[in-house]
Amino acid sequence: MLNALASATADGAPCAVATIVRASGSVPRQVGTSMLISGTGEITGSLSGGCVEAAVVTAAEEVLAAGRARVEAFGYSDADAFAVGLSCGGTLEVLIQPVAAGTFPLIPGPDAPCALIRRIDAAASDGVPAAPLLVTDPAGATDAGLLAAHGAALTAMLGMDPARAAARIAPLLAAGRTGVVELDGPGLGVPELGASADGGPDTVCEPGGPVLFLESRLAPPRLILIGANDFSAALARQGRLLGYHVTICDARRAFTTPDRFPAAHHVQVQWPDQYLRREAAGGNLDARTVVCVLSHDAKFDVPVLAEALRGNLAYVGAMGSRRSHEQRMAALRAAGLTARELAKLHSPIGLDIGAATPEETALSVFAEIVAARSGAAASGQPLRTRSGPIHPYNRLHAS
């Protein structure tokens, strides 16, 4: 969206950007979702799937005419179900601000992790937000590092000594969180972090002072596919569609060629366990990494599964029959893996949706990956049979 903003404002045309900065109840999109409205009426993105977009466009036109940012609240009215709002029953607070060329900085690259800090309270420059601040190394953010690199910009943004504010901001940046930080006066008080165990939005509540919105952008999660076959090709296409950085690895050079896997970002001809060990040693695997073992060959499967299951990864799955699964489990126990490590293995891989073709199998596997990464928030059952919140953001934050 940042680069879309830069492109839309390049010719000097008026534009406004609307961003969800707070959400509660049942809402379809998460905090940080943005929509771009050009002065010519062109719209990029959406905030709710249709519930509030028309009202946001109207408000954006008013914001452009006045040249002043504002926050609009949208919710559901039981008294008038056809009023502007969210038919699903939630509430959104949307920051709508005018932008011109250079207002938002260009991100370093499509896969580069970064974070954008905006001041969004009305007191900022008489209602006009201060210039956004781009942090290009959020994972390594510390309060001292923020002050050294961005102290002057933070001072200009906050109108106060930024030292204690930096101490509040740095942990959220380092964790890759998106959300609101409300800063009190010189003392800044003690922050209350909102519950967000797995990278969801946070609110740090210290009312009375500047209000900042931190929008974090992490590098894409990795999908490592072991085995060069048609199932890997289908999973590579699906993974790329879902925003993963896809690697295919196989030791057989004749099968492992880039032209067979055009959807993969990288194709590695190497013994899979050696490749995974090297990537782990280089710090290139993390708690969002997904590994799918699809090779159907014990000499590949067992060593690479042992490496993967000993790591802290998001998902490890292996393709094969129940007989193959039992043989693998026995071999992994013999290799010294603990019961806790073995419990992390998803095998046979995928959810039971009646998949037959490689493309259907990829859908089955990714259904399980999404459910596994959602944790307790996902039941894997049809939504029509589920009680309670439907949207995953609300399940994570339901009390």
Short mmCIF file of C-alpha atoms in Angstrom, two decimals:
data_model
loop_
_atom_site.label_atom_id
_atom_site.label_comp_id
_atom_site.label_asym_id
_atom_site.label_seq_id
_atom_site.Cartn_x
_atom_site.Cartn_y
_atom_site.Cartn_z
CA MET A 1 0.00 0.00 0.00
CA LEU A 2 2.89 2.41 0.72
CA ASN A 3 4.25 2.05 -2.78
CA ALA A 4 0.71 2.34 -4.20
CA LEU A 5 0.45 5.66 -2.34
CA ALA A 6 3.72 6.85 -3.78
CA SER A 7 2.61 5.93 -7.29
CA ALA A 8 -0.85 7.51 -6.92
CA THR A 9 0.54 10.83 -5.68
CA ALA A 10 3.42 11.03 -8.17
CA ASP A 11 1.47 13.25 -10.58
CA GLY A 12 0.32 15.59 -7.82
CA ALA A 13 -3.28 14.35 -7.77
CA PRO A 14 -5.03 14.59 -4.38
CA CYS A 15 -5.35 11.30 -2.51
CA ALA A 16 -6.51 10.10 0.88
CA VAL A 17 -5.60 6.93 2.72
CA ALA A 18 -7.98 5.27 5.17
CA THR A 19 -6.46 2.86 7.71
CA ILE A 20 -8.12 0.75 10.40
CA VAL A 21 -6.43 1.77 13.64
CA ARG A 22 -8.72 0.07 16.17
CA ALA A 23 -11.20 -2.80 15.91
CA SER A 24 -13.52 -4.61 18.29
CA GLY A 25 -16.32 -7.11 18.06
CA SER A 26 -16.85 -9.09 14.86
CA VAL A 27 -14.85 -7.44 12.07
CA PRO A 28 -13.70 -8.92 8.74
CA ARG A 29 -10.34 -7.12 8.41
CA GLN A 30 -7.58 -6.55 10.92
CA VAL A 31 -5.93 -3.43 12.30
CA GLY A 32 -3.53 -1.95 9.76
CA THR A 33 -5.71 -2.67 6.72
CA SER A 34 -5.72 0.35 4.38
CA MET A 35 -7.71 1.70 1.45
CA LEU A 36 -6.49 4.35 -0.99
CA ILE A 37 -8.94 6.89 -2.43
CA SER A 38 -7.71 9.14 -5.22
CA GLY A 39 -9.18 12.53 -6.00
CA THR A 40 -10.44 11.09 -9.28
CA GLY A 41 -12.48 8.44 -7.48
CA GLU A 42 -10.16 5.49 -8.04
CA ILE A 43 -10.12 3.08 -5.10
CA THR A 44 -7.41 0.58 -4.16
CA GLY A 45 -8.07 -1.99 -1.42
CA SER A 46 -10.97 -2.30 1.01
CA LEU A 47 -11.62 -2.12 4.74
CA SER A 48 -14.61 -4.33 5.39
CA GLY A 49 -15.59 -6.19 2.27
CA GLY A 50 -18.33 -3.70 1.46
CA CYS A 51 -19.92 -2.65 4.77
CA VAL A 52 -18.39 0.81 5.20
CA GLU A 53 -16.49 1.57 2.00
CA ALA A 54 -19.04 4.01 0.56
CA ALA A 55 -19.12 6.03 3.79
CA VAL A 56 -15.30 6.02 3.95
CA VAL A 57 -15.14 7.41 0.40
CA THR A 58 -17.55 10.20 1.35
CA ALA A 59 -15.50 11.01 4.43
CA ALA A 60 -12.30 10.93 2.34
CA GLU A 61 -13.76 13.52 -0.02
CA GLU A 62 -14.46 15.78 2.97
CA VAL A 63 -10.96 15.20 4.33
CA LEU A 64 -9.44 16.14 0.98
CA ALA A 65 -11.57 19.29 0.80
CA ALA A 66 -10.61 20.35 4.35
CA GLY A 67 -6.99 19.21 4.19
CA ARG A 68 -7.29 17.79 7.70
CA ALA A 69 -7.09 14.19 8.90
CA ARG A 70 -9.76 12.72 11.12
CA VAL A 71 -10.78 9.44 12.73
CA GLU A 72 -14.20 8.01 11.88
CA ALA A 73 -15.94 5.29 13.91
CA PHE A 74 -18.17 2.72 12.24
CA GLY A 75 -20.39 0.26 14.09
CA TYR A 76 -23.65 -1.59 13.89
CA SER A 77 -26.93 -0.03 15.00
CA ASP A 78 -29.61 -2.46 16.21
CA ALA A 79 -32.16 0.31 15.78
CA ASP A 80 -31.39 0.66 12.09
CA ALA A 81 -29.74 -2.33 10.48
CA PHE A 82 -29.50 -0.48 7.17
CA ALA A 83 -27.50 2.42 8.60
CA VAL A 84 -23.84 2.79 7.65
CA GLY A 85 -21.86 0.34 9.71
CA LEU A 86 -20.80 -3.26 10.08
CA SER A 87 -23.63 -5.72 9.61
CA CYS A 88 -21.50 -8.32 11.39
CA GLY A 89 -21.80 -6.35 14.63
CA GLY A 90 -18.27 -5.04 15.18
CA THR A 91 -16.81 -1.56 15.36
CA LEU A 92 -13.94 0.02 13.47
CA GLU A 93 -12.01 3.24 13.99
CA VAL A 94 -10.61 4.45 10.70
CA LEU A 95 -7.94 7.11 10.30
CA ILE A 96 -8.54 9.07 7.08
CA GLN A 97 -5.79 11.44 6.08
CA PRO A 98 -4.90 13.45 2.99
CA VAL A 99 -1.61 12.58 1.35
CA ALA A 100 0.57 14.29 -1.18
CA ALA A 101 3.73 13.29 -3.02
CA GLY A 102 6.39 12.38 -0.47
CA THR A 103 4.01 12.13 2.49
CA PHE A 104 4.67 8.43 2.87
CA PRO A 105 8.18 7.04 2.39
CA LEU A 106 8.88 4.28 -0.11
CA ILE A 107 9.46 0.89 1.45
CA PRO A 108 12.90 -0.60 0.70
CA GLY A 109 11.55 -3.54 -1.32
CA PRO A 110 8.57 -5.87 -1.66
CA ASP A 111 9.95 -8.40 0.84
CA ALA A 112 11.79 -6.00 3.15
CA PRO A 113 10.67 -5.92 6.80
CA CYS A 114 9.86 -2.41 7.99
CA ALA A 115 7.53 -0.46 10.25
CA LEU A 116 5.72 2.83 9.77
CA ILE A 117 5.02 5.11 12.74
CA ARG A 118 2.31 7.75 12.40
CA ARG A 119 0.97 10.24 14.91
CA ILE A 120 -2.82 10.08 14.64
CA ASP A 121 -4.29 12.24 17.42
CA ALA A 122 -6.02 15.51 16.55
CA ALA A 123 -3.47 17.56 18.49
CA ALA A 124 -0.77 16.75 15.96
CA SER A 125 -0.06 19.99 14.11
CA ASP A 126 -3.61 21.25 14.59
CA GLY A 127 -5.15 18.10 13.17
CA VAL A 128 -2.60 17.48 10.44
CA PRO A 129 -0.49 14.41 11.34
CA ALA A 130 3.27 14.72 11.54
CA ALA A 131 5.36 13.16 8.79
CA PRO A 132 5.40 9.35 9.10
CA LEU A 133 8.58 7.66 10.22
CA LEU A 134 9.85 4.55 8.45
CA VAL A 135 11.91 2.09 10.52
CA THR A 136 13.74 -0.31 8.21
CA ASP A 137 15.13 -2.64 10.91
CA PRO A 138 12.17 -3.23 13.24
CA ALA A 139 13.27 -6.71 14.32
CA GLY A 140 16.41 -5.28 15.91
CA ALA A 141 14.73 -2.23 17.39
CA THR A 142 15.82 -1.09 20.85
CA ASP A 143 15.03 2.19 22.55
CA ALA A 144 18.68 3.24 22.26
CA GLY A 145 18.80 2.25 18.60
CA LEU A 146 15.59 4.13 17.84
CA LEU A 147 16.91 7.27 19.49
CA ALA A 148 20.23 7.04 17.69
CA ALA A 149 18.65 6.58 14.25
CA HIS A 150 15.37 8.49 14.59
CA GLY A 151 15.64 10.69 17.68
CA ALA A 152 15.19 13.97 15.81
CA ALA A 153 12.21 12.65 13.83
CA LEU A 154 10.56 11.32 17.00
CA THR A 155 11.09 14.63 18.76
CA ALA A 156 9.47 16.48 15.86
CA MET A 157 6.61 13.99 15.77
CA LEU A 158 5.92 13.97 19.52
CA GLY A 159 6.83 17.54 20.48
CA MET A 160 8.61 16.16 23.54
CA ASP A 161 11.68 14.24 24.67
CA PRO A 162 11.28 10.89 22.89
CA ALA A 163 13.44 8.78 25.24
CA ARG A 164 10.67 7.19 27.27
CA ALA A 165 8.37 6.95 24.25
CA ALA A 166 11.09 5.01 22.43
CA ALA A 167 11.22 2.55 25.32
CA ARG A 168 7.47 1.90 24.86
CA ILE A 169 7.65 1.65 21.07
CA ALA A 170 10.72 -0.57 20.68
CA PRO A 171 9.23 -3.83 22.05
CA LEU A 172 6.25 -3.63 19.69
CA LEU A 173 8.52 -2.94 16.72
CA ALA A 174 10.81 -5.83 17.62
CA ALA A 175 7.81 -8.18 17.92
CA GLY A 176 6.39 -7.07 14.57
CA ARG A 177 3.15 -5.84 16.15
CA THR A 178 0.63 -3.48 14.58
CA GLY A 179 -1.49 -1.25 16.80
CA VAL A 180 -1.99 1.98 18.71
CA VAL A 181 0.32 3.43 21.37
CA GLU A 182 -1.13 6.19 23.54
CA LEU A 183 1.56 8.19 25.31
CA ASP A 184 0.97 10.27 28.40
CA GLY A 185 2.91 13.43 29.26
CA PRO A 186 6.52 13.68 30.42
CA GLY A 187 6.21 10.76 32.86
CA LEU A 188 4.59 8.47 30.30
CA GLY A 189 3.27 6.20 33.05
CA VAL A 190 3.32 2.41 32.83
CA PRO A 191 2.07 0.77 29.65
CA GLU A 192 -0.70 -1.80 29.60
CA LEU A 193 -0.08 -4.17 26.71
CA GLY A 194 -3.16 -5.63 25.08
CA ALA A 195 -3.38 -9.43 24.86
CA SER A 196 -1.79 -10.48 21.60
CA ALA A 197 0.23 -13.64 21.97
CA ASP A 198 0.91 -14.37 18.31
CA GLY A 199 1.68 -11.09 16.59
CA GLY A 200 -1.77 -9.53 16.46
CA PRO A 201 -2.63 -5.87 17.13
CA ASP A 202 -1.79 -4.27 20.46
CA THR A 203 -2.95 -1.17 22.28
CA VAL A 204 -0.70 0.50 24.84
CA CYS A 205 -2.99 2.68 26.90
CA GLU A 206 -1.55 5.79 28.50
CA PRO A 207 -4.22 8.43 27.77
CA GLY A 208 -3.63 12.15 27.63
CA GLY A 209 -0.66 12.49 25.33
CA PRO A 210 0.34 11.82 21.74
CA VAL A 211 -1.26 8.85 19.99
CA LEU A 212 0.90 6.81 17.63
CA PHE A 213 -0.05 4.10 15.17
CA LEU A 214 2.62 1.46 14.50
CA GLU A 215 2.17 -0.48 11.29
CA SER A 216 4.60 -3.39 11.06
CA ARG A 217 5.49 -5.24 7.91
CA LEU A 218 7.46 -8.46 8.32
CA ALA A 219 9.34 -10.37 5.66
CA PRO A 220 7.14 -13.06 4.09
CA PRO A 221 7.01 -16.38 5.97
CA ARG A 222 8.96 -19.22 4.40
CA LEU A 223 7.53 -22.34 2.79
CA ILE A 224 10.14 -25.07 2.28
CA LEU A 225 9.00 -27.98 0.13
CA ILE A 226 11.09 -31.14 0.27
CA GLY A 227 10.81 -33.25 -2.89
CA ALA A 228 10.66 -32.21 -6.54
CA ASN A 229 7.33 -33.53 -7.82
CA ASP A 230 3.87 -32.46 -8.97
CA PHE A 231 2.61 -32.03 -5.41
CA SER A 232 5.48 -29.64 -4.67
CA ALA A 233 4.67 -27.67 -7.82
CA ALA A 234 1.01 -27.31 -6.76
CA LEU A 235 1.97 -26.32 -3.21
CA ALA A 236 4.47 -23.80 -4.57
CA ARG A 237 1.73 -22.12 -6.61
CA GLN A 238 -0.63 -22.07 -3.64
CA GLY A 239 2.07 -20.87 -1.26
CA ARG A 240 3.07 -18.00 -3.51
CA LEU A 241 -0.59 -16.96 -3.82
CA LEU A 242 -0.82 -16.88 -0.02
CA GLY A 243 2.27 -14.71 0.36
CA TYR A 244 4.94 -17.26 1.28
CA HIS A 245 8.55 -17.17 0.13
CA VAL A 246 8.80 -20.59 -1.50
CA THR A 247 11.84 -22.87 -1.67
CA ILE A 248 11.92 -26.34 -3.24
CA CYS A 249 14.75 -28.63 -2.19
CA ASP A 250 15.74 -32.06 -3.51
CA ALA A 251 19.06 -33.82 -3.95
CA ARG A 252 18.14 -35.18 -7.41
CA ARG A 253 19.47 -32.69 -9.93
CA ALA A 254 17.57 -34.08 -12.92
CA PHE A 255 14.21 -33.39 -11.25
CA THR A 256 15.10 -30.20 -9.40
CA THR A 257 15.20 -27.52 -12.07
CA PRO A 258 13.76 -23.98 -11.98
CA ASP A 259 11.75 -24.49 -15.17
CA ARG A 260 9.74 -27.29 -13.48
CA PHE A 261 8.82 -24.98 -10.58
CA PRO A 262 8.26 -21.44 -11.92
CA ALA A 263 6.23 -20.46 -8.82
CA ALA A 264 9.16 -21.14 -6.46
CA HIS A 265 11.42 -18.26 -5.45
CA HIS A 266 14.36 -20.64 -5.01
CA VAL A 267 15.13 -24.17 -6.19
CA GLN A 268 17.90 -25.90 -4.23
CA VAL A 269 19.74 -29.04 -5.35
CA GLN A 270 21.03 -30.32 -2.03
CA TRP A 271 20.38 -33.02 0.53
CA PRO A 272 17.34 -31.61 2.35
CA ASP A 273 18.60 -32.20 5.91
CA GLN A 274 21.86 -30.42 5.10
CA TYR A 275 19.97 -27.52 3.56
CA LEU A 276 17.65 -27.16 6.56
CA ARG A 277 20.58 -27.37 8.98
CA ARG A 278 22.42 -24.64 7.06
CA GLU A 279 19.36 -22.38 7.00
CA ALA A 280 18.80 -22.84 10.73
CA ALA A 281 22.44 -22.05 11.49
CA GLY A 282 22.16 -18.91 9.37
CA GLY A 283 19.09 -17.67 11.27
CA ASN A 284 16.88 -18.04 8.19
CA LEU A 285 14.16 -20.13 9.88
CA ASP A 286 11.70 -18.82 12.44
CA ALA A 287 8.41 -19.55 14.17
CA ARG A 288 6.48 -18.72 10.96
CA THR A 289 8.40 -21.19 8.76
CA VAL A 290 6.45 -24.06 7.17
CA VAL A 291 8.18 -27.28 6.05
CA CYS A 292 6.35 -29.88 3.95
CA VAL A 293 8.12 -33.17 3.23
CA LEU A 294 6.70 -34.64 0.02
CA SER A 295 9.53 -36.83 -1.24
CA HIS A 296 8.16 -40.33 -0.35
CA ASP A 297 11.70 -41.53 0.27
CA ALA A 298 12.92 -42.51 3.75
CA LYS A 299 16.54 -41.59 3.02
CA PHE A 300 15.37 -38.00 2.49
CA ASP A 301 12.33 -37.89 4.77
CA VAL A 302 13.70 -39.11 8.08
CA PRO A 303 16.85 -36.93 8.30
CA VAL A 304 15.06 -33.72 7.22
CA LEU A 305 12.09 -34.37 9.52
CA ALA A 306 14.50 -34.85 12.42
CA GLU A 307 16.04 -31.45 11.67
CA ALA A 308 12.66 -29.74 11.26
CA LEU A 309 11.01 -31.22 14.35
CA ARG A 310 13.90 -30.16 16.57
CA GLY A 311 13.40 -26.54 15.52
CA ASN A 312 10.80 -23.98 16.53
CA LEU A 313 8.79 -23.91 13.29
CA ALA A 314 5.17 -23.07 12.57
CA TYR A 315 4.31 -26.33 10.84
CA VAL A 316 6.02 -29.55 9.82
CA GLY A 317 4.08 -32.00 7.66
CA ALA A 318 4.91 -35.17 5.78
CA MET A 319 3.08 -36.87 2.90
CA GLY A 320 2.51 -40.60 2.84
CA SER A 321 0.23 -43.46 3.83
CA ARG A 322 -0.49 -44.50 7.41
CA ARG A 323 2.01 -47.31 6.97
CA SER A 324 4.67 -44.83 5.81
CA HIS A 325 3.82 -42.64 8.78
CA GLU A 326 4.33 -45.48 11.28
CA GLN A 327 7.64 -46.41 9.67
CA ARG A 328 8.79 -42.77 9.82
CA MET A 329 7.76 -42.44 13.45
CA ALA A 330 9.73 -45.54 14.37
CA ALA A 331 12.80 -44.26 12.53
CA LEU A 332 12.49 -40.83 14.18
CA ARG A 333 12.23 -42.41 17.64
CA ALA A 334 15.34 -44.43 16.84
CA ALA A 335 17.05 -41.15 15.86
CA GLY A 336 16.42 -39.86 19.38
CA LEU A 337 13.46 -37.50 18.91
CA THR A 338 11.32 -37.00 21.99
CA ALA A 339 7.58 -37.54 22.25
CA ARG A 340 7.10 -33.76 22.40
CA GLU A 341 9.06 -33.26 19.19
CA LEU A 342 7.21 -36.08 17.42
CA ALA A 343 3.85 -34.59 18.44
CA LYS A 344 4.60 -31.58 16.21
CA LEU A 345 4.50 -33.72 13.05
CA HIS A 346 1.41 -33.42 10.84
CA SER A 347 1.30 -36.79 9.11
CA PRO A 348 -0.38 -37.94 6.98
CA ILE A 349 -0.35 -34.35 5.78
CA GLY A 350 -3.48 -32.25 5.16
CA LEU A 351 -7.17 -32.11 6.11
CA ASP A 352 -9.75 -34.62 4.90
CA ILE A 353 -11.59 -32.77 2.12
CA GLY A 354 -11.61 -35.59 -0.41
CA ALA A 355 -8.59 -34.27 -2.31
CA ALA A 356 -7.30 -36.33 -5.24
CA THR A 357 -5.30 -34.17 -7.67
CA PRO A 358 -2.08 -32.32 -6.74
CA GLU A 359 -4.01 -29.03 -6.80
CA GLU A 360 -6.71 -30.38 -4.48
CA THR A 361 -4.03 -31.86 -2.24
CA ALA A 362 -2.35 -28.45 -2.03
CA LEU A 363 -5.67 -26.99 -0.89
CA SER A 364 -5.98 -29.74 1.73
CA VAL A 365 -2.45 -29.14 3.00
CA PHE A 366 -2.81 -25.37 3.18
CA ALA A 367 -6.13 -25.71 4.99
CA GLU A 368 -4.23 -27.59 7.70
CA ILE A 369 -1.34 -25.10 7.66
CA VAL A 370 -3.69 -22.13 8.16
CA ALA A 371 -5.55 -23.97 10.93
CA ALA A 372 -2.29 -24.95 12.66
CA ARG A 373 -0.90 -21.42 12.50
CA SER A 374 -4.17 -20.05 13.90
CA GLY A 375 -3.75 -22.27 16.95
CA ALA A 376 -6.70 -22.70 19.30
CA ALA A 377 -8.63 -20.07 17.33
CA ALA A 378 -9.29 -22.61 14.54
CA SER A 379 -11.49 -25.69 14.90
CA GLY A 380 -11.29 -26.96 11.32
CA GLN A 381 -15.06 -27.36 11.35
CA PRO A 382 -17.61 -25.72 9.01
CA LEU A 383 -18.34 -22.16 10.15
CA ARG A 384 -22.06 -22.90 10.15
CA THR A 385 -21.51 -25.37 13.02
CA ARG A 386 -19.37 -23.00 15.09
CA SER A 387 -20.65 -20.92 17.97
CA GLY A 388 -19.02 -17.63 18.97
CA PRO A 389 -16.95 -15.25 16.81
CA ILE A 390 -16.41 -16.18 13.16
CA HIS A 391 -13.61 -13.81 12.13
CA PRO A 392 -10.16 -15.03 13.29
CA TYR A 393 -9.12 -11.60 14.66
CA ASN A 394 -12.07 -11.69 17.07
CA ARG A 395 -11.41 -15.27 18.14
CA LEU A 396 -7.85 -14.37 19.11
CA HIS A 397 -9.01 -11.39 21.16
CA ALA A 398 -12.24 -12.81 22.61
CA SER A 399 -12.29 -12.65 26.38
#
